[in-house]
PDB file of C-alpha atoms in Angstrom:
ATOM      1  CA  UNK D   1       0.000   0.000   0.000  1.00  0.00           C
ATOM      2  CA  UNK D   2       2.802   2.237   0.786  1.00  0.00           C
ATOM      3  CA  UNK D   3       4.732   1.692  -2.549  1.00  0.00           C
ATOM      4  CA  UNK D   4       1.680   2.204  -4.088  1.00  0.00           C
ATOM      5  CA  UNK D   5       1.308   5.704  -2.276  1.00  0.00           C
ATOM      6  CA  UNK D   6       4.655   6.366  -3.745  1.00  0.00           C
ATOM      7  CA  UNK D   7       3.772   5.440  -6.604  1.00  0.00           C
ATOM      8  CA  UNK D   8       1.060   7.797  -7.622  1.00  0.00           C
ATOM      9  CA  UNK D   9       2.321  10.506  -6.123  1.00  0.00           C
ATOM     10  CA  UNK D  10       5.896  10.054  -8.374  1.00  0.00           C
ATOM     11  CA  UNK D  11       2.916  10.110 -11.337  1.00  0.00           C
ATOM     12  CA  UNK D  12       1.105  12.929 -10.051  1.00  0.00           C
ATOM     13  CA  UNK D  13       4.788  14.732  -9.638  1.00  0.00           C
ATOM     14  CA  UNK D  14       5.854  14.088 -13.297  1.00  0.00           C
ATOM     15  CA  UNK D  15       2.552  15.506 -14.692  1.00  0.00           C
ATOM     16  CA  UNK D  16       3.061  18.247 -13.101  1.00  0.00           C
ATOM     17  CA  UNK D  17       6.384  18.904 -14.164  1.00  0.00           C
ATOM     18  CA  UNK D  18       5.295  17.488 -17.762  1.00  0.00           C
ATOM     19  CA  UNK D  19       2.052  20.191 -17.632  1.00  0.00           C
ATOM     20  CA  UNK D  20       4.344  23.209 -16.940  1.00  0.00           C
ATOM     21  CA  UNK D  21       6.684  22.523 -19.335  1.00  0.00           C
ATOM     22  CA  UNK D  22       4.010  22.224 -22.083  1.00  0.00           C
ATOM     23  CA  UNK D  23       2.254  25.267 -20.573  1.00  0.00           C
ATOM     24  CA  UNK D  24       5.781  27.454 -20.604  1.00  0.00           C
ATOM     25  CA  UNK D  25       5.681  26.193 -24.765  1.00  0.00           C
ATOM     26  CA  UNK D  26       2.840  27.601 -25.654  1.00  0.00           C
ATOM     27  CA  UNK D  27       3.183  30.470 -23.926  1.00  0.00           C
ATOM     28  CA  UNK D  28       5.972  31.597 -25.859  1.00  0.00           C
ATOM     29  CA  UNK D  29       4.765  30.694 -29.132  1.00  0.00           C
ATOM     30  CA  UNK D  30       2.646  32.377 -32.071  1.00  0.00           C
ATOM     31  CA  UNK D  31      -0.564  31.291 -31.822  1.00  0.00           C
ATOM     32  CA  UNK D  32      -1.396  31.486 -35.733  1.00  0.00           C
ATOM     33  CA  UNK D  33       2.130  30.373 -36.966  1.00  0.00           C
ATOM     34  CA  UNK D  34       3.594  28.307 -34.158  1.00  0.00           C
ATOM     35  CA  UNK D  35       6.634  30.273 -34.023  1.00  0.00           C
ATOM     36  CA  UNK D  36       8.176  32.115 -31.298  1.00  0.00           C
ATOM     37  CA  UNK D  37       5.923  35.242 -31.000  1.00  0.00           C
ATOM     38  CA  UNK D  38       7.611  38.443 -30.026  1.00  0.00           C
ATOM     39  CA  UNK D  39       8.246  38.745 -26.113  1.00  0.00           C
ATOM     40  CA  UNK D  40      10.249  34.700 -26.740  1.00  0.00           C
ATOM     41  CA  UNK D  41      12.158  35.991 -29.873  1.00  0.00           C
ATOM     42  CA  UNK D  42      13.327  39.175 -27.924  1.00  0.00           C
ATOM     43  CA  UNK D  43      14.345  37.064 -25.333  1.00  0.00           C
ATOM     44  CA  UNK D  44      15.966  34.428 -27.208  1.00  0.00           C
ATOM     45  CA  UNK D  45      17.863  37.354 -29.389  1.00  0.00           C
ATOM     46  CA  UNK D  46      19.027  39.429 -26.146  1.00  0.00           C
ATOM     47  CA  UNK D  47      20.562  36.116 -24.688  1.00  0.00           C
ATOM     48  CA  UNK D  48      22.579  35.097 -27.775  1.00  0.00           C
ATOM     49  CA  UNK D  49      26.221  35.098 -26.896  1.00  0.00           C
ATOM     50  CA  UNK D  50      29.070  36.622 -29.683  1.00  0.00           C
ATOM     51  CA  UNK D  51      32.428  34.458 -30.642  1.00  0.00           C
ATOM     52  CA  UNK D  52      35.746  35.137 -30.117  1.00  0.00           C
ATOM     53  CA  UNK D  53      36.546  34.455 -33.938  1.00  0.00           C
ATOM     54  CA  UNK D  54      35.298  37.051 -35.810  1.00  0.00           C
ATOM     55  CA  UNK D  55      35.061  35.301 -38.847  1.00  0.00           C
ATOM     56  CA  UNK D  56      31.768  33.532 -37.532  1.00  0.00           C
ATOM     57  CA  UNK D  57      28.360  35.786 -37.148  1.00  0.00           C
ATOM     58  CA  UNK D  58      25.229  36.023 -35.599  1.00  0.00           C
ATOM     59  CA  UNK D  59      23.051  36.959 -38.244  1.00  0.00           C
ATOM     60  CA  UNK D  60      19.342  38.850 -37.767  1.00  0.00           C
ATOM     61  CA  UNK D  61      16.890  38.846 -40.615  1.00  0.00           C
ATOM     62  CA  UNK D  62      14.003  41.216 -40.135  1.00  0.00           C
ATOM     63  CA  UNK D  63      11.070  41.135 -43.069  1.00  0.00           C
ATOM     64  CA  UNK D  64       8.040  41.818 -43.957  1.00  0.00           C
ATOM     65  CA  UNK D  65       5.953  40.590 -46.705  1.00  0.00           C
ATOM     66  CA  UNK D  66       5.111  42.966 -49.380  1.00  0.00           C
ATOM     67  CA  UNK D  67       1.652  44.630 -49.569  1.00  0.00           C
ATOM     68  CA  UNK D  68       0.458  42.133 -47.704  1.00  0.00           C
ATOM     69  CA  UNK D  69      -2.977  43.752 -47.000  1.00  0.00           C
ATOM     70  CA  UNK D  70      -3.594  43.498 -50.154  1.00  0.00           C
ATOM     71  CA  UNK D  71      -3.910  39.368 -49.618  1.00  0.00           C
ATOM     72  CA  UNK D  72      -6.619  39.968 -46.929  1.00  0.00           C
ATOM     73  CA  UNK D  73      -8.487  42.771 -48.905  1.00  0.00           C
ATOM     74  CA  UNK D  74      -8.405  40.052 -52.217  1.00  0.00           C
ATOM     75  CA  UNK D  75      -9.140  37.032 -50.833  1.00  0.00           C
ATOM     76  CA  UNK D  76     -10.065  37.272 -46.879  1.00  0.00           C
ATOM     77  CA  UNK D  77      -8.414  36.874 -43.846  1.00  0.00           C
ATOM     78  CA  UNK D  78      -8.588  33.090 -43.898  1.00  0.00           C
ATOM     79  CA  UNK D  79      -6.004  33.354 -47.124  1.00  0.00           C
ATOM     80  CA  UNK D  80      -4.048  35.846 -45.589  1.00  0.00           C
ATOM     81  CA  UNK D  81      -3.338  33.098 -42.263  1.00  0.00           C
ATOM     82  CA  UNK D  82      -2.610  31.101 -44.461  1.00  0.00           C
ATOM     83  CA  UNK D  83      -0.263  32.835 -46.519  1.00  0.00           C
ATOM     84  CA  UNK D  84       1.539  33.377 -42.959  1.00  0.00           C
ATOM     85  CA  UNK D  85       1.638  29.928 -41.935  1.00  0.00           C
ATOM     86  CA  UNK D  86       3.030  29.277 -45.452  1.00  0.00           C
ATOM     87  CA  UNK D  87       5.867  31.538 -45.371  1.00  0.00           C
ATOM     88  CA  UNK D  88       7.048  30.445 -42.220  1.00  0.00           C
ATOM     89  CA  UNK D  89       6.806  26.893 -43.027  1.00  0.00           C
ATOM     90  CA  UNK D  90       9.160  28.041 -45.908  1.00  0.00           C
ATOM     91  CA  UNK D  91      11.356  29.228 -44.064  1.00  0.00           C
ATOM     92  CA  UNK D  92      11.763  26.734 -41.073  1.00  0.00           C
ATOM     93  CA  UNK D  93      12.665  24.535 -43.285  1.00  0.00           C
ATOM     94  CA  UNK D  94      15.544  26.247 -44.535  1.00  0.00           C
ATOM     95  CA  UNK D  95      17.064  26.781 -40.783  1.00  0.00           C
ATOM     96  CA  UNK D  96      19.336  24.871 -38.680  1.00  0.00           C
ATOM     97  CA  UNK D  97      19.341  23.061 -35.275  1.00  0.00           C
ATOM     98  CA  UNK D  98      20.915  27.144 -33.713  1.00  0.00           C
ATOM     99  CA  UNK D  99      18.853  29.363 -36.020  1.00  0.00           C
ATOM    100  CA  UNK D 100      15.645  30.508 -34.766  1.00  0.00           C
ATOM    101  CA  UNK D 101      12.249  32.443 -36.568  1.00  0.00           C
ATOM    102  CA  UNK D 102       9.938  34.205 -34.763  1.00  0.00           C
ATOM    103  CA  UNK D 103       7.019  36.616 -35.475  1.00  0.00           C
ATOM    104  CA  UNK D 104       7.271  40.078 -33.909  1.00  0.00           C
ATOM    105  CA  UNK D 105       3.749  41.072 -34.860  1.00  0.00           C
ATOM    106  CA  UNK D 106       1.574  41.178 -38.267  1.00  0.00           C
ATOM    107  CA  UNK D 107       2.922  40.421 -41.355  1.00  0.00           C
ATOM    108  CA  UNK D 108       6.462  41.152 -39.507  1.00  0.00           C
ATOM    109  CA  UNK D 109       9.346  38.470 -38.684  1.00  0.00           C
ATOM    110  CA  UNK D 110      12.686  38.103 -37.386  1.00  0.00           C
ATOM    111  CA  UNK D 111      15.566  35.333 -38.125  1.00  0.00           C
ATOM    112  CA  UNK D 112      18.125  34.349 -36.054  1.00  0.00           C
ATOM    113  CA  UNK D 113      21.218  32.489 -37.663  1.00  0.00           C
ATOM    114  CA  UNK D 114      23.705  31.645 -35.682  1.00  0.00           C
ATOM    115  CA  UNK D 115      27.589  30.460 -36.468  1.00  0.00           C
ATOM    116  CA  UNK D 116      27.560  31.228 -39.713  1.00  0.00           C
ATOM    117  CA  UNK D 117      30.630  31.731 -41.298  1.00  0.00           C
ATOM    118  CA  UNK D 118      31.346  35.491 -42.841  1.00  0.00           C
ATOM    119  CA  UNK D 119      31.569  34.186 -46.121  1.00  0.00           C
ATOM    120  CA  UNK D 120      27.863  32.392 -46.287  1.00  0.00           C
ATOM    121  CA  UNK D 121      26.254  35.368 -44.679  1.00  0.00           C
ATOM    122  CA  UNK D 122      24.643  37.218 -48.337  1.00  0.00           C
ATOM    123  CA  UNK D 123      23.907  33.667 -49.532  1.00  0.00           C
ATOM    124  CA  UNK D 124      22.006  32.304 -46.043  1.00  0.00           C
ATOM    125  CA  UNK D 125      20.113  35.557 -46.115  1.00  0.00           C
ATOM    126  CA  UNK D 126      19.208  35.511 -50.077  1.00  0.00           C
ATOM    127  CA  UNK D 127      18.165  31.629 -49.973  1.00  0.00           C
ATOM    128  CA  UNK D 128      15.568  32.446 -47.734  1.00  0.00           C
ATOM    129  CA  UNK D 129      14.618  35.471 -49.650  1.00  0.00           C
ATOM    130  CA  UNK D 130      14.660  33.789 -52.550  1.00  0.00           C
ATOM    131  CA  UNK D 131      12.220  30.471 -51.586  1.00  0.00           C
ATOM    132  CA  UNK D 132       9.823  32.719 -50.290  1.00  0.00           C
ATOM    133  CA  UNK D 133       8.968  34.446 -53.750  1.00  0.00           C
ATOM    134  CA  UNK D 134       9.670  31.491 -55.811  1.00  0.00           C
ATOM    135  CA  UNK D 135       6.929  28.878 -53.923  1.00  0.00           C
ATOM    136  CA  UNK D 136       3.339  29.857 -54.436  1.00  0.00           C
ATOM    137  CA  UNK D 137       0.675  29.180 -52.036  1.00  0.00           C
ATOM    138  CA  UNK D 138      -3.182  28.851 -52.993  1.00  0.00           C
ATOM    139  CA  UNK D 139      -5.477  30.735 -51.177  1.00  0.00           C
ATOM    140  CA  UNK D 140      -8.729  29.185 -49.512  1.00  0.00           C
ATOM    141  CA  UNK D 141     -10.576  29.668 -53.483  1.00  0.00           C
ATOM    142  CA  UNK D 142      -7.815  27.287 -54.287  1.00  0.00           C
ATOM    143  CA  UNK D 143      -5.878  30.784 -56.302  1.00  0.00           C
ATOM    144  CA  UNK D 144      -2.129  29.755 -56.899  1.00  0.00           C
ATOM    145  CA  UNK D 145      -0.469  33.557 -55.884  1.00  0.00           C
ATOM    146  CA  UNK D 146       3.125  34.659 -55.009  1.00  0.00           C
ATOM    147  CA  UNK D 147       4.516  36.459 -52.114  1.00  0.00           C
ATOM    148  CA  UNK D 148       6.907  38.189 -51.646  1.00  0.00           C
ATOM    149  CA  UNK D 149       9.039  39.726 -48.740  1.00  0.00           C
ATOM    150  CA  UNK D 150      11.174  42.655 -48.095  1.00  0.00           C
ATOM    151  CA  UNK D 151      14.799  42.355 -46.256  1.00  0.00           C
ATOM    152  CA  UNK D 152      16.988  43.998 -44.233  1.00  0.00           C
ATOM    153  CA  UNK D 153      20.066  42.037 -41.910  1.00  0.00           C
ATOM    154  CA  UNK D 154      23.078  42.810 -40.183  1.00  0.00           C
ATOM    155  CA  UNK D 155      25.797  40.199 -39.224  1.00  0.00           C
ATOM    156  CA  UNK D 156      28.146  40.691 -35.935  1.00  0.00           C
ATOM    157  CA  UNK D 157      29.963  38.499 -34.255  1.00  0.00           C
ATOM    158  CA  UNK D 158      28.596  40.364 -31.089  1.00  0.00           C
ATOM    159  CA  UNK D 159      26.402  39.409 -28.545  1.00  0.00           C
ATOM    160  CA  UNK D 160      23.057  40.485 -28.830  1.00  0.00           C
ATOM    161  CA  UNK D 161      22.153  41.811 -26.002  1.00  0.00           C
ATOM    162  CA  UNK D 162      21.038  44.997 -27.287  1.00  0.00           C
ATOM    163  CA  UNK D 163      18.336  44.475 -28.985  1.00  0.00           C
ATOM    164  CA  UNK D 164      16.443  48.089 -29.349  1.00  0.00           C
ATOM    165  CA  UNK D 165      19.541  49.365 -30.977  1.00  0.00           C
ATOM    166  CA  UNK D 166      20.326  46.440 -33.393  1.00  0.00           C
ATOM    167  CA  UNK D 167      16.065  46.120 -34.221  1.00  0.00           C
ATOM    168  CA  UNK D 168      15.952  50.150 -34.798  1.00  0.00           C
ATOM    169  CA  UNK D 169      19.104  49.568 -37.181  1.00  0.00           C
ATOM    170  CA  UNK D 170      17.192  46.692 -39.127  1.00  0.00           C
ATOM    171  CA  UNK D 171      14.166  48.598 -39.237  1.00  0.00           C
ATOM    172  CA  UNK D 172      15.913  51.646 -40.837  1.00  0.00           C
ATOM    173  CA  UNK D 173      17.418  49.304 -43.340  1.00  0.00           C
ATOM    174  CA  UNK D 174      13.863  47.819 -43.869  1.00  0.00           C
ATOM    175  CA  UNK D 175      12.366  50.882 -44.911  1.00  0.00           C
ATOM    176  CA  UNK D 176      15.132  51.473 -46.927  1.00  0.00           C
ATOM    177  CA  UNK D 177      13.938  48.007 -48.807  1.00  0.00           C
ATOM    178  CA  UNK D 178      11.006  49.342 -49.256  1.00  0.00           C
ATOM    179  CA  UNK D 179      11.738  52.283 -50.423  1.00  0.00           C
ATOM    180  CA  UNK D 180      13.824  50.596 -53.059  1.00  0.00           C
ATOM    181  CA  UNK D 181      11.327  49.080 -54.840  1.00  0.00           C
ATOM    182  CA  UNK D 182      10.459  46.150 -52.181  1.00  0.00           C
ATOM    183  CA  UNK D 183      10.688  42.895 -52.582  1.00  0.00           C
ATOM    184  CA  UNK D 184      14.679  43.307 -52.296  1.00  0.00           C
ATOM    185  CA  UNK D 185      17.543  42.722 -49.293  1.00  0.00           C
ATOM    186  CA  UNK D 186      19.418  45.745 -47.840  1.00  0.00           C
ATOM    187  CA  UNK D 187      22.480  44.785 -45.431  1.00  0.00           C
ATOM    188  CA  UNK D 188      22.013  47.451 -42.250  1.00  0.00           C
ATOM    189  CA  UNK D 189      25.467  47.572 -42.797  1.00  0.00           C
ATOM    190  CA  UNK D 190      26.999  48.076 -45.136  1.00  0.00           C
ATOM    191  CA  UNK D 191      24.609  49.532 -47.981  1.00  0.00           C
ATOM    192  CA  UNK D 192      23.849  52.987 -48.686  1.00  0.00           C
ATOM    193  CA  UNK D 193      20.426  54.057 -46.126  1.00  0.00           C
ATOM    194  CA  UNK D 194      18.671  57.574 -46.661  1.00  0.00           C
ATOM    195  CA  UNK D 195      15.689  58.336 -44.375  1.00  0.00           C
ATOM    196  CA  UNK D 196      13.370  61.693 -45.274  1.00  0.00           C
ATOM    197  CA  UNK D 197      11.695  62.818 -42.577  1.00  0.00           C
ATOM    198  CA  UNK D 198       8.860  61.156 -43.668  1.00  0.00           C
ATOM    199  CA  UNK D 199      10.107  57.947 -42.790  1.00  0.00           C
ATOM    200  CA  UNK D 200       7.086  54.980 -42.110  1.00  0.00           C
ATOM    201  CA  UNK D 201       4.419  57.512 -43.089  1.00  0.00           C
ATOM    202  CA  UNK D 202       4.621  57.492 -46.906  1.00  0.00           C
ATOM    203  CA  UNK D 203       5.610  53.678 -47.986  1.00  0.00           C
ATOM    204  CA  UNK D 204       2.508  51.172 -46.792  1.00  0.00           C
ATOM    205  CA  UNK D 205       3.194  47.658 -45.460  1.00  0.00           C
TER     206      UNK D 205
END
């Protein structure tokens, strides 16, 4: 009898544990995409440690699909989720076991790579541009479209754990993508960035 007493109470104890850990999950996840959603992602990104050898990065990828409103206003919100879930799916599949994605809000997303090598940085951040706009997705009428995304990214070999200044950076360089035509990649750092004072009023999502 007392085994048994033990017993359940070693069962009841692991539930628990089990519960909490799949209540802390979902917590920090999207609930439309299943990817981080943005309080996890901030957190994940503001822990991320540099590396000693410079020649290995931390890359962030911010983006944001191109006149994207223009999905929900065509063909309903239920395409436009589903256009979301279909561009992350896209691009998990193109990350490794240290990279992470998560959704900061909207149409909006951030990429973490991590130890990639100076030399791959362009090409990591293009092959993920690149699948996004070359898959189509059908919409809930069963309409084959194309999406595609605007880029910006900056690679450091830094920690992270400023995030407000390295986002405001990317989001600069965003704009900048747009600005250029959209549906394009603009490195944070390294390629020319001009910002009227009407910066985020005139270009739409």
């Amino acid at each position: 009898m007392y085994n048994l007493i033990i017993f359940i109470l070693i069962g009841v104890l692991v539930w628990l544990v089990v519960s909490r850990q799949v209540d802390a999950k979902k917590a920090s996840r999207d609930g439309l995409t299943g990817t981080l959603n943005r309080a996890a992602i901030i957190n994940h990104i503001k822990q991320t440690m540099g590396y000693q050898n410079h020649s290995i990065k931390n890359v962030l990828v911010l983006l944001d699909l191109d006149k994207f409103k223009n999905i929900n206003d065509a063909y309903g919100h239920p395409s436009g989720d589903k256009a979301l879930k279909h561009v992350t799916s896209i691009i998990s599949e193109l990350l490794v076991e240290e990279d992470v994605l998560g959704r900061l809000g909207g149409e909006e997303f951030i990429v973490l790579l991590r130890s990639v090598d100076e030399l791959d940085v362009r090409h990591r951040v293009e092959e993920l541009h690149n699948a996004i706009s070359e898959k189509a997705f059908f919409t809930e009428s069963h309409q084959p479209i194309h999406i595609t995304a605007s880029f910006s990214f900056l690679s450091t070999s830094k920690p992270l754990d400023d995030f407000d200044e390295l986002y405001s950076i990317l989001d600069q360089a965003l704009y900048q993508a747009k600005q250029n035509g959209r549906d394009c990649i603009v490195d944070a750092y390294n390629d020319p960035i001009s910002l009227p004072k009407t910066a985020y009023v005139s270009v739409q999502p």
